[in-house]
């Protein structure tokens, strides 16, 4: 079974599904199945973090460079929020992880915003200046050039 897992992952997944449906539990490749399920959860969380990082970076650019306000920034903000909404629709429990993932993603978004804008890193606050509700709100944008 491990050979099939390595040689034809799709065939392995179909085989495992059939074994589980038939309740042939002694035949299931438990070790690889457990690893794949854990990996799926990790992948979902990585997507959350990645989308938040991109969203935060564009919110920072929009806020701290209000005169350079390309439509592409708004488009990216909208797309990231739409994709996050879809992610939450299929994995609602990820909502519990948002605050932690913002705390992780924000410093990286801050550095990326500094690189992309050419502004000094110190231009951007050390901590995220927005609430989770604001960040995820599809109708909210930061006030141009105004800090809290």
JSON list of C-alpha atoms in Angstrom, two decimals:
[
{"chain": "A", "resi": 1, "resn": "UNK", "atom": "CA", "xyz": [0.00, 0.00, 0.00]},
{"chain": "A", "resi": 2, "resn": "UNK", "atom": "CA", "xyz": [2.88, 2.37, 0.78]},
{"chain": "A", "resi": 3, "resn": "UNK", "atom": "CA", "xyz": [4.19, 1.65, -2.72]},
{"chain": "A", "resi": 4, "resn": "UNK", "atom": "CA", "xyz": [0.90, 2.80, -4.24]},
{"chain": "A", "resi": 5, "resn": "UNK", "atom": "CA", "xyz": [1.02, 5.90, -2.03]},
{"chain": "A", "resi": 6, "resn": "UNK", "atom": "CA", "xyz": [4.44, 6.78, -3.48]},
{"chain": "A", "resi": 7, "resn": "UNK", "atom": "CA", "xyz": [3.76, 5.78, -7.08]},
{"chain": "A", "resi": 8, "resn": "UNK", "atom": "CA", "xyz": [0.18, 6.98, -7.68]},
{"chain": "A", "resi": 9, "resn": "UNK", "atom": "CA", "xyz": [-1.16, 9.28, -5.00]},
{"chain": "A", "resi": 10, "resn": "UNK", "atom": "CA", "xyz": [-4.56, 9.70, -6.66]},
{"chain": "A", "resi": 11, "resn": "UNK", "atom": "CA", "xyz": [-5.08, 5.95, -6.95]},
{"chain": "A", "resi": 12, "resn": "UNK", "atom": "CA", "xyz": [-4.03, 5.60, -3.31]},
{"chain": "A", "resi": 13, "resn": "UNK", "atom": "CA", "xyz": [-6.63, 8.19, -2.21]},
{"chain": "A", "resi": 14, "resn": "UNK", "atom": "CA", "xyz": [-9.36, 6.38, -4.11]},
{"chain": "A", "resi": 15, "resn": "UNK", "atom": "CA", "xyz": [-8.32, 3.05, -2.63]},
{"chain": "A", "resi": 16, "resn": "UNK", "atom": "CA", "xyz": [-8.31, 4.46, 0.90]},
{"chain": "A", "resi": 17, "resn": "UNK", "atom": "CA", "xyz": [-11.78, 5.96, 0.40]},
{"chain": "A", "resi": 18, "resn": "UNK", "atom": "CA", "xyz": [-13.14, 2.61, -0.80]},
{"chain": "A", "resi": 19, "resn": "UNK", "atom": "CA", "xyz": [-11.55, 0.78, 2.15]},
{"chain": "A", "resi": 20, "resn": "UNK", "atom": "CA", "xyz": [-13.07, 3.25, 4.60]},
{"chain": "A", "resi": 21, "resn": "UNK", "atom": "CA", "xyz": [-16.49, 3.06, 2.93]},
{"chain": "A", "resi": 22, "resn": "UNK", "atom": "CA", "xyz": [-16.36, -0.73, 3.08]},
{"chain": "A", "resi": 23, "resn": "UNK", "atom": "CA", "xyz": [-15.24, -0.50, 6.73]},
{"chain": "A", "resi": 24, "resn": "UNK", "atom": "CA", "xyz": [-12.18, -2.58, 5.95]},
{"chain": "A", "resi": 25, "resn": "UNK", "atom": "CA", "xyz": [-10.22, -0.78, 8.63]},
{"chain": "A", "resi": 26, "resn": "UNK", "atom": "CA", "xyz": [-7.46, -3.35, 8.91]},
{"chain": "A", "resi": 27, "resn": "UNK", "atom": "CA", "xyz": [-6.54, -2.68, 5.27]},
{"chain": "A", "resi": 28, "resn": "UNK", "atom": "CA", "xyz": [-6.35, 1.12, 5.58]},
{"chain": "A", "resi": 29, "resn": "UNK", "atom": "CA", "xyz": [-2.90, 2.73, 5.26]},
{"chain": "A", "resi": 30, "resn": "UNK", "atom": "CA", "xyz": [-3.34, 4.56, 8.57]},
{"chain": "A", "resi": 31, "resn": "UNK", "atom": "CA", "xyz": [0.12, 6.09, 8.83]},
{"chain": "A", "resi": 32, "resn": "UNK", "atom": "CA", "xyz": [-0.02, 7.84, 5.46]},
{"chain": "A", "resi": 33, "resn": "UNK", "atom": "CA", "xyz": [-3.72, 8.67, 5.84]},
{"chain": "A", "resi": 34, "resn": "UNK", "atom": "CA", "xyz": [-3.08, 10.42, 9.16]},
{"chain": "A", "resi": 35, "resn": "UNK", "atom": "CA", "xyz": [-0.16, 12.35, 7.67]},
{"chain": "A", "resi": 36, "resn": "UNK", "atom": "CA", "xyz": [-2.28, 13.46, 4.71]},
{"chain": "A", "resi": 37, "resn": "UNK", "atom": "CA", "xyz": [-5.12, 14.66, 6.93]},
{"chain": "A", "resi": 38, "resn": "UNK", "atom": "CA", "xyz": [-2.70, 16.62, 9.10]},
{"chain": "A", "resi": 39, "resn": "UNK", "atom": "CA", "xyz": [-1.09, 18.06, 5.99]},
{"chain": "A", "resi": 40, "resn": "UNK", "atom": "CA", "xyz": [-4.46, 19.23, 4.69]},
{"chain": "A", "resi": 41, "resn": "UNK", "atom": "CA", "xyz": [-5.03, 21.21, 7.88]},
{"chain": "A", "resi": 42, "resn": "UNK", "atom": "CA", "xyz": [-1.57, 22.75, 7.69]},
{"chain": "A", "resi": 43, "resn": "UNK", "atom": "CA", "xyz": [-2.21, 23.69, 4.06]},
{"chain": "A", "resi": 44, "resn": "UNK", "atom": "CA", "xyz": [-5.46, 25.47, 4.95]},
{"chain": "A", "resi": 45, "resn": "UNK", "atom": "CA", "xyz": [-3.72, 27.48, 7.67]},
{"chain": "A", "resi": 46, "resn": "UNK", "atom": "CA", "xyz": [-0.85, 28.39, 5.32]},
{"chain": "A", "resi": 47, "resn": "UNK", "atom": "CA", "xyz": [-3.36, 29.69, 2.80]},
{"chain": "A", "resi": 48, "resn": "UNK", "atom": "CA", "xyz": [-4.99, 31.79, 5.52]},
{"chain": "A", "resi": 49, "resn": "UNK", "atom": "CA", "xyz": [-1.63, 33.26, 6.53]},
{"chain": "A", "resi": 50, "resn": "UNK", "atom": "CA", "xyz": [-0.56, 33.93, 2.97]},
{"chain": "A", "resi": 51, "resn": "UNK", "atom": "CA", "xyz": [-3.79, 35.67, 2.02]},
{"chain": "A", "resi": 52, "resn": "UNK", "atom": "CA", "xyz": [-3.71, 37.79, 5.18]},
{"chain": "A", "resi": 53, "resn": "UNK", "atom": "CA", "xyz": [-0.10, 38.80, 4.49]},
{"chain": "A", "resi": 54, "resn": "UNK", "atom": "CA", "xyz": [-0.96, 39.97, 0.96]},
{"chain": "A", "resi": 55, "resn": "UNK", "atom": "CA", "xyz": [-4.12, 41.71, 2.16]},
{"chain": "A", "resi": 56, "resn": "UNK", "atom": "CA", "xyz": [-2.29, 43.51, 4.96]},
{"chain": "A", "resi": 57, "resn": "UNK", "atom": "CA", "xyz": [0.54, 44.57, 2.66]},
{"chain": "A", "resi": 58, "resn": "UNK", "atom": "CA", "xyz": [-1.91, 46.15, 0.23]},
{"chain": "A", "resi": 59, "resn": "UNK", "atom": "CA", "xyz": [-3.87, 47.83, 3.01]},
{"chain": "A", "resi": 60, "resn": "UNK", "atom": "CA", "xyz": [-0.60, 49.32, 4.27]},
{"chain": "A", "resi": 61, "resn": "UNK", "atom": "CA", "xyz": [0.38, 50.50, 0.80]},
{"chain": "A", "resi": 62, "resn": "UNK", "atom": "CA", "xyz": [-3.05, 52.07, 0.30]},
{"chain": "A", "resi": 63, "resn": "UNK", "atom": "CA", "xyz": [-2.95, 53.76, 3.70]},
{"chain": "A", "resi": 64, "resn": "UNK", "atom": "CA", "xyz": [0.63, 55.06, 3.59]},
{"chain": "A", "resi": 65, "resn": "UNK", "atom": "CA", "xyz": [0.82, 55.96, -0.09]},
{"chain": "A", "resi": 66, "resn": "UNK", "atom": "CA", "xyz": [-2.60, 57.49, -0.68]},
{"chain": "A", "resi": 67, "resn": "UNK", "atom": "CA", "xyz": [-1.46, 59.45, -3.75]},
{"chain": "A", "resi": 68, "resn": "UNK", "atom": "CA", "xyz": [-0.27, 56.24, -5.45]},
{"chain": "A", "resi": 69, "resn": "UNK", "atom": "CA", "xyz": [-3.57, 54.49, -5.37]},
{"chain": "A", "resi": 70, "resn": "UNK", "atom": "CA", "xyz": [-3.56, 52.05, -8.29]},
{"chain": "A", "resi": 71, "resn": "UNK", "atom": "CA", "xyz": [-6.71, 50.11, -9.01]},
{"chain": "A", "resi": 72, "resn": "UNK", "atom": "CA", "xyz": [-4.60, 46.97, -8.83]},
{"chain": "A", "resi": 73, "resn": "UNK", "atom": "CA", "xyz": [-4.17, 47.51, -5.08]},
{"chain": "A", "resi": 74, "resn": "UNK", "atom": "CA", "xyz": [-7.94, 47.71, -4.61]},
{"chain": "A", "resi": 75, "resn": "UNK", "atom": "CA", "xyz": [-8.36, 44.70, -6.87]},
{"chain": "A", "resi": 76, "resn": "UNK", "atom": "CA", "xyz": [-5.85, 42.70, -4.83]},
{"chain": "A", "resi": 77, "resn": "UNK", "atom": "CA", "xyz": [-7.52, 43.73, -1.55]},
{"chain": "A", "resi": 78, "resn": "UNK", "atom": "CA", "xyz": [-10.89, 42.66, -2.94]},
{"chain": "A", "resi": 79, "resn": "UNK", "atom": "CA", "xyz": [-9.56, 39.36, -4.28]},
{"chain": "A", "resi": 80, "resn": "UNK", "atom": "CA", "xyz": [-7.83, 38.43, -1.03]},
{"chain": "A", "resi": 81, "resn": "UNK", "atom": "CA", "xyz": [-10.97, 39.16, 0.95]},
{"chain": "A", "resi": 82, "resn": "UNK", "atom": "CA", "xyz": [-13.06, 37.14, -1.48]},
{"chain": "A", "resi": 83, "resn": "UNK", "atom": "CA", "xyz": [-10.67, 34.21, -1.22]},
{"chain": "A", "resi": 84, "resn": "UNK", "atom": "CA", "xyz": [-10.63, 34.46, 2.58]},
{"chain": "A", "resi": 85, "resn": "UNK", "atom": "CA", "xyz": [-14.43, 34.45, 2.58]},
{"chain": "A", "resi": 86, "resn": "UNK", "atom": "CA", "xyz": [-14.38, 31.29, 0.47]},
{"chain": "A", "resi": 87, "resn": "UNK", "atom": "CA", "xyz": [-11.79, 29.71, 2.77]},
{"chain": "A", "resi": 88, "resn": "UNK", "atom": "CA", "xyz": [-13.98, 30.47, 5.81]},
{"chain": "A", "resi": 89, "resn": "UNK", "atom": "CA", "xyz": [-17.01, 29.09, 4.02]},
{"chain": "A", "resi": 90, "resn": "UNK", "atom": "CA", "xyz": [-15.31, 25.74, 3.50]},
{"chain": "A", "resi": 91, "resn": "UNK", "atom": "CA", "xyz": [-13.36, 25.78, 6.80]},
{"chain": "A", "resi": 92, "resn": "UNK", "atom": "CA", "xyz": [-15.28, 27.94, 9.30]},
{"chain": "A", "resi": 93, "resn": "UNK", "atom": "CA", "xyz": [-13.08, 26.90, 12.22]},
{"chain": "A", "resi": 94, "resn": "UNK", "atom": "CA", "xyz": [-10.23, 28.90, 10.65]},
{"chain": "A", "resi": 95, "resn": "UNK", "atom": "CA", "xyz": [-11.95, 32.03, 11.97]},
{"chain": "A", "resi": 96, "resn": "UNK", "atom": "CA", "xyz": [-10.50, 31.13, 15.37]},
{"chain": "A", "resi": 97, "resn": "UNK", "atom": "CA", "xyz": [-6.98, 31.39, 13.90]},
{"chain": "A", "resi": 98, "resn": "UNK", "atom": "CA", "xyz": [-7.28, 34.83, 12.27]},
{"chain": "A", "resi": 99, "resn": "UNK", "atom": "CA", "xyz": [-5.94, 36.94, 15.13]},
{"chain": "A", "resi": 100, "resn": "UNK", "atom": "CA", "xyz": [-2.91, 34.68, 15.61]},
{"chain": "A", "resi": 101, "resn": "UNK", "atom": "CA", "xyz": [-2.22, 34.57, 11.88]},
{"chain": "A", "resi": 102, "resn": "UNK", "atom": "CA", "xyz": [-2.49, 38.36, 11.60]},
{"chain": "A", "resi": 103, "resn": "UNK", "atom": "CA", "xyz": [0.06, 38.64, 14.41]},
{"chain": "A", "resi": 104, "resn": "UNK", "atom": "CA", "xyz": [2.36, 36.36, 12.42]},
{"chain": "A", "resi": 105, "resn": "UNK", "atom": "CA", "xyz": [1.65, 37.83, 8.96]},
{"chain": "A", "resi": 106, "resn": "UNK", "atom": "CA", "xyz": [1.69, 41.54, 9.83]},
{"chain": "A", "resi": 107, "resn": "UNK", "atom": "CA", "xyz": [5.46, 41.96, 10.39]},
{"chain": "A", "resi": 108, "resn": "UNK", "atom": "CA", "xyz": [6.08, 40.20, 7.08]},
{"chain": "A", "resi": 109, "resn": "UNK", "atom": "CA", "xyz": [3.47, 42.35, 5.33]},
{"chain": "A", "resi": 110, "resn": "UNK", "atom": "CA", "xyz": [5.07, 45.44, 6.86]},
{"chain": "A", "resi": 111, "resn": "UNK", "atom": "CA", "xyz": [8.49, 44.51, 5.47]},
{"chain": "A", "resi": 112, "resn": "UNK", "atom": "CA", "xyz": [7.03, 43.73, 2.05]},
{"chain": "A", "resi": 113, "resn": "UNK", "atom": "CA", "xyz": [5.16, 47.03, 2.00]},
{"chain": "A", "resi": 114, "resn": "UNK", "atom": "CA", "xyz": [8.39, 48.89, 2.82]},
{"chain": "A", "resi": 115, "resn": "UNK", "atom": "CA", "xyz": [10.23, 47.12, 0.02]},
{"chain": "A", "resi": 116, "resn": "UNK", "atom": "CA", "xyz": [7.46, 47.66, -2.54]},
{"chain": "A", "resi": 117, "resn": "UNK", "atom": "CA", "xyz": [6.85, 51.30, -1.70]},
{"chain": "A", "resi": 118, "resn": "UNK", "atom": "CA", "xyz": [10.43, 52.34, -1.04]},
{"chain": "A", "resi": 119, "resn": "UNK", "atom": "CA", "xyz": [9.28, 53.88, 2.25]},
{"chain": "A", "resi": 120, "resn": "UNK", "atom": "CA", "xyz": [11.28, 53.34, 5.41]},
{"chain": "A", "resi": 121, "resn": "UNK", "atom": "CA", "xyz": [10.17, 50.39, 7.50]},
{"chain": "A", "resi": 122, "resn": "UNK", "atom": "CA", "xyz": [9.64, 52.82, 10.38]},
{"chain": "A", "resi": 123, "resn": "UNK", "atom": "CA", "xyz": [6.85, 54.46, 8.33]},
{"chain": "A", "resi": 124, "resn": "UNK", "atom": "CA", "xyz": [4.65, 51.50, 9.15]},
{"chain": "A", "resi": 125, "resn": "UNK", "atom": "CA", "xyz": [3.47, 50.76, 12.71]},
{"chain": "A", "resi": 126, "resn": "UNK", "atom": "CA", "xyz": [5.16, 47.91, 14.56]},
{"chain": "A", "resi": 127, "resn": "UNK", "atom": "CA", "xyz": [1.77, 46.37, 15.37]},
{"chain": "A", "resi": 128, "resn": "UNK", "atom": "CA", "xyz": [-1.17, 45.99, 13.04]},
{"chain": "A", "resi": 129, "resn": "UNK", "atom": "CA", "xyz": [-3.23, 49.20, 13.28]},
{"chain": "A", "resi": 130, "resn": "UNK", "atom": "CA", "xyz": [-6.53, 47.57, 12.29]},
{"chain": "A", "resi": 131, "resn": "UNK", "atom": "CA", "xyz": [-8.96, 45.19, 13.92]},
{"chain": "A", "resi": 132, "resn": "UNK", "atom": "CA", "xyz": [-9.78, 41.75, 12.57]},
{"chain": "A", "resi": 133, "resn": "UNK", "atom": "CA", "xyz": [-13.27, 43.02, 11.74]},
{"chain": "A", "resi": 134, "resn": "UNK", "atom": "CA", "xyz": [-11.87, 45.90, 9.69]},
{"chain": "A", "resi": 135, "resn": "UNK", "atom": "CA", "xyz": [-9.35, 43.73, 7.87]},
{"chain": "A", "resi": 136, "resn": "UNK", "atom": "CA", "xyz": [-11.95, 41.18, 6.81]},
{"chain": "A", "resi": 137, "resn": "UNK", "atom": "CA", "xyz": [-14.75, 43.67, 6.08]},
{"chain": "A", "resi": 138, "resn": "UNK", "atom": "CA", "xyz": [-15.26, 43.79, 2.32]},
{"chain": "A", "resi": 139, "resn": "UNK", "atom": "CA", "xyz": [-16.66, 47.34, 2.57]},
{"chain": "A", "resi": 140, "resn": "UNK", "atom": "CA", "xyz": [-13.85, 48.80, 4.69]},
{"chain": "A", "resi": 141, "resn": "UNK", "atom": "CA", "xyz": [-10.68, 50.54, 3.55]},
{"chain": "A", "resi": 142, "resn": "UNK", "atom": "CA", "xyz": [-8.23, 52.44, 5.75]},
{"chain": "A", "resi": 143, "resn": "UNK", "atom": "CA", "xyz": [-8.54, 56.20, 5.78]},
{"chain": "A", "resi": 144, "resn": "UNK", "atom": "CA", "xyz": [-6.01, 57.50, 3.33]},
{"chain": "A", "resi": 145, "resn": "UNK", "atom": "CA", "xyz": [-2.94, 58.83, 5.09]},
{"chain": "A", "resi": 146, "resn": "UNK", "atom": "CA", "xyz": [-4.58, 59.02, 8.51]},
{"chain": "A", "resi": 147, "resn": "UNK", "atom": "CA", "xyz": [-3.47, 56.90, 11.42]},
{"chain": "A", "resi": 148, "resn": "UNK", "atom": "CA", "xyz": [-5.47, 56.12, 14.51]}
]
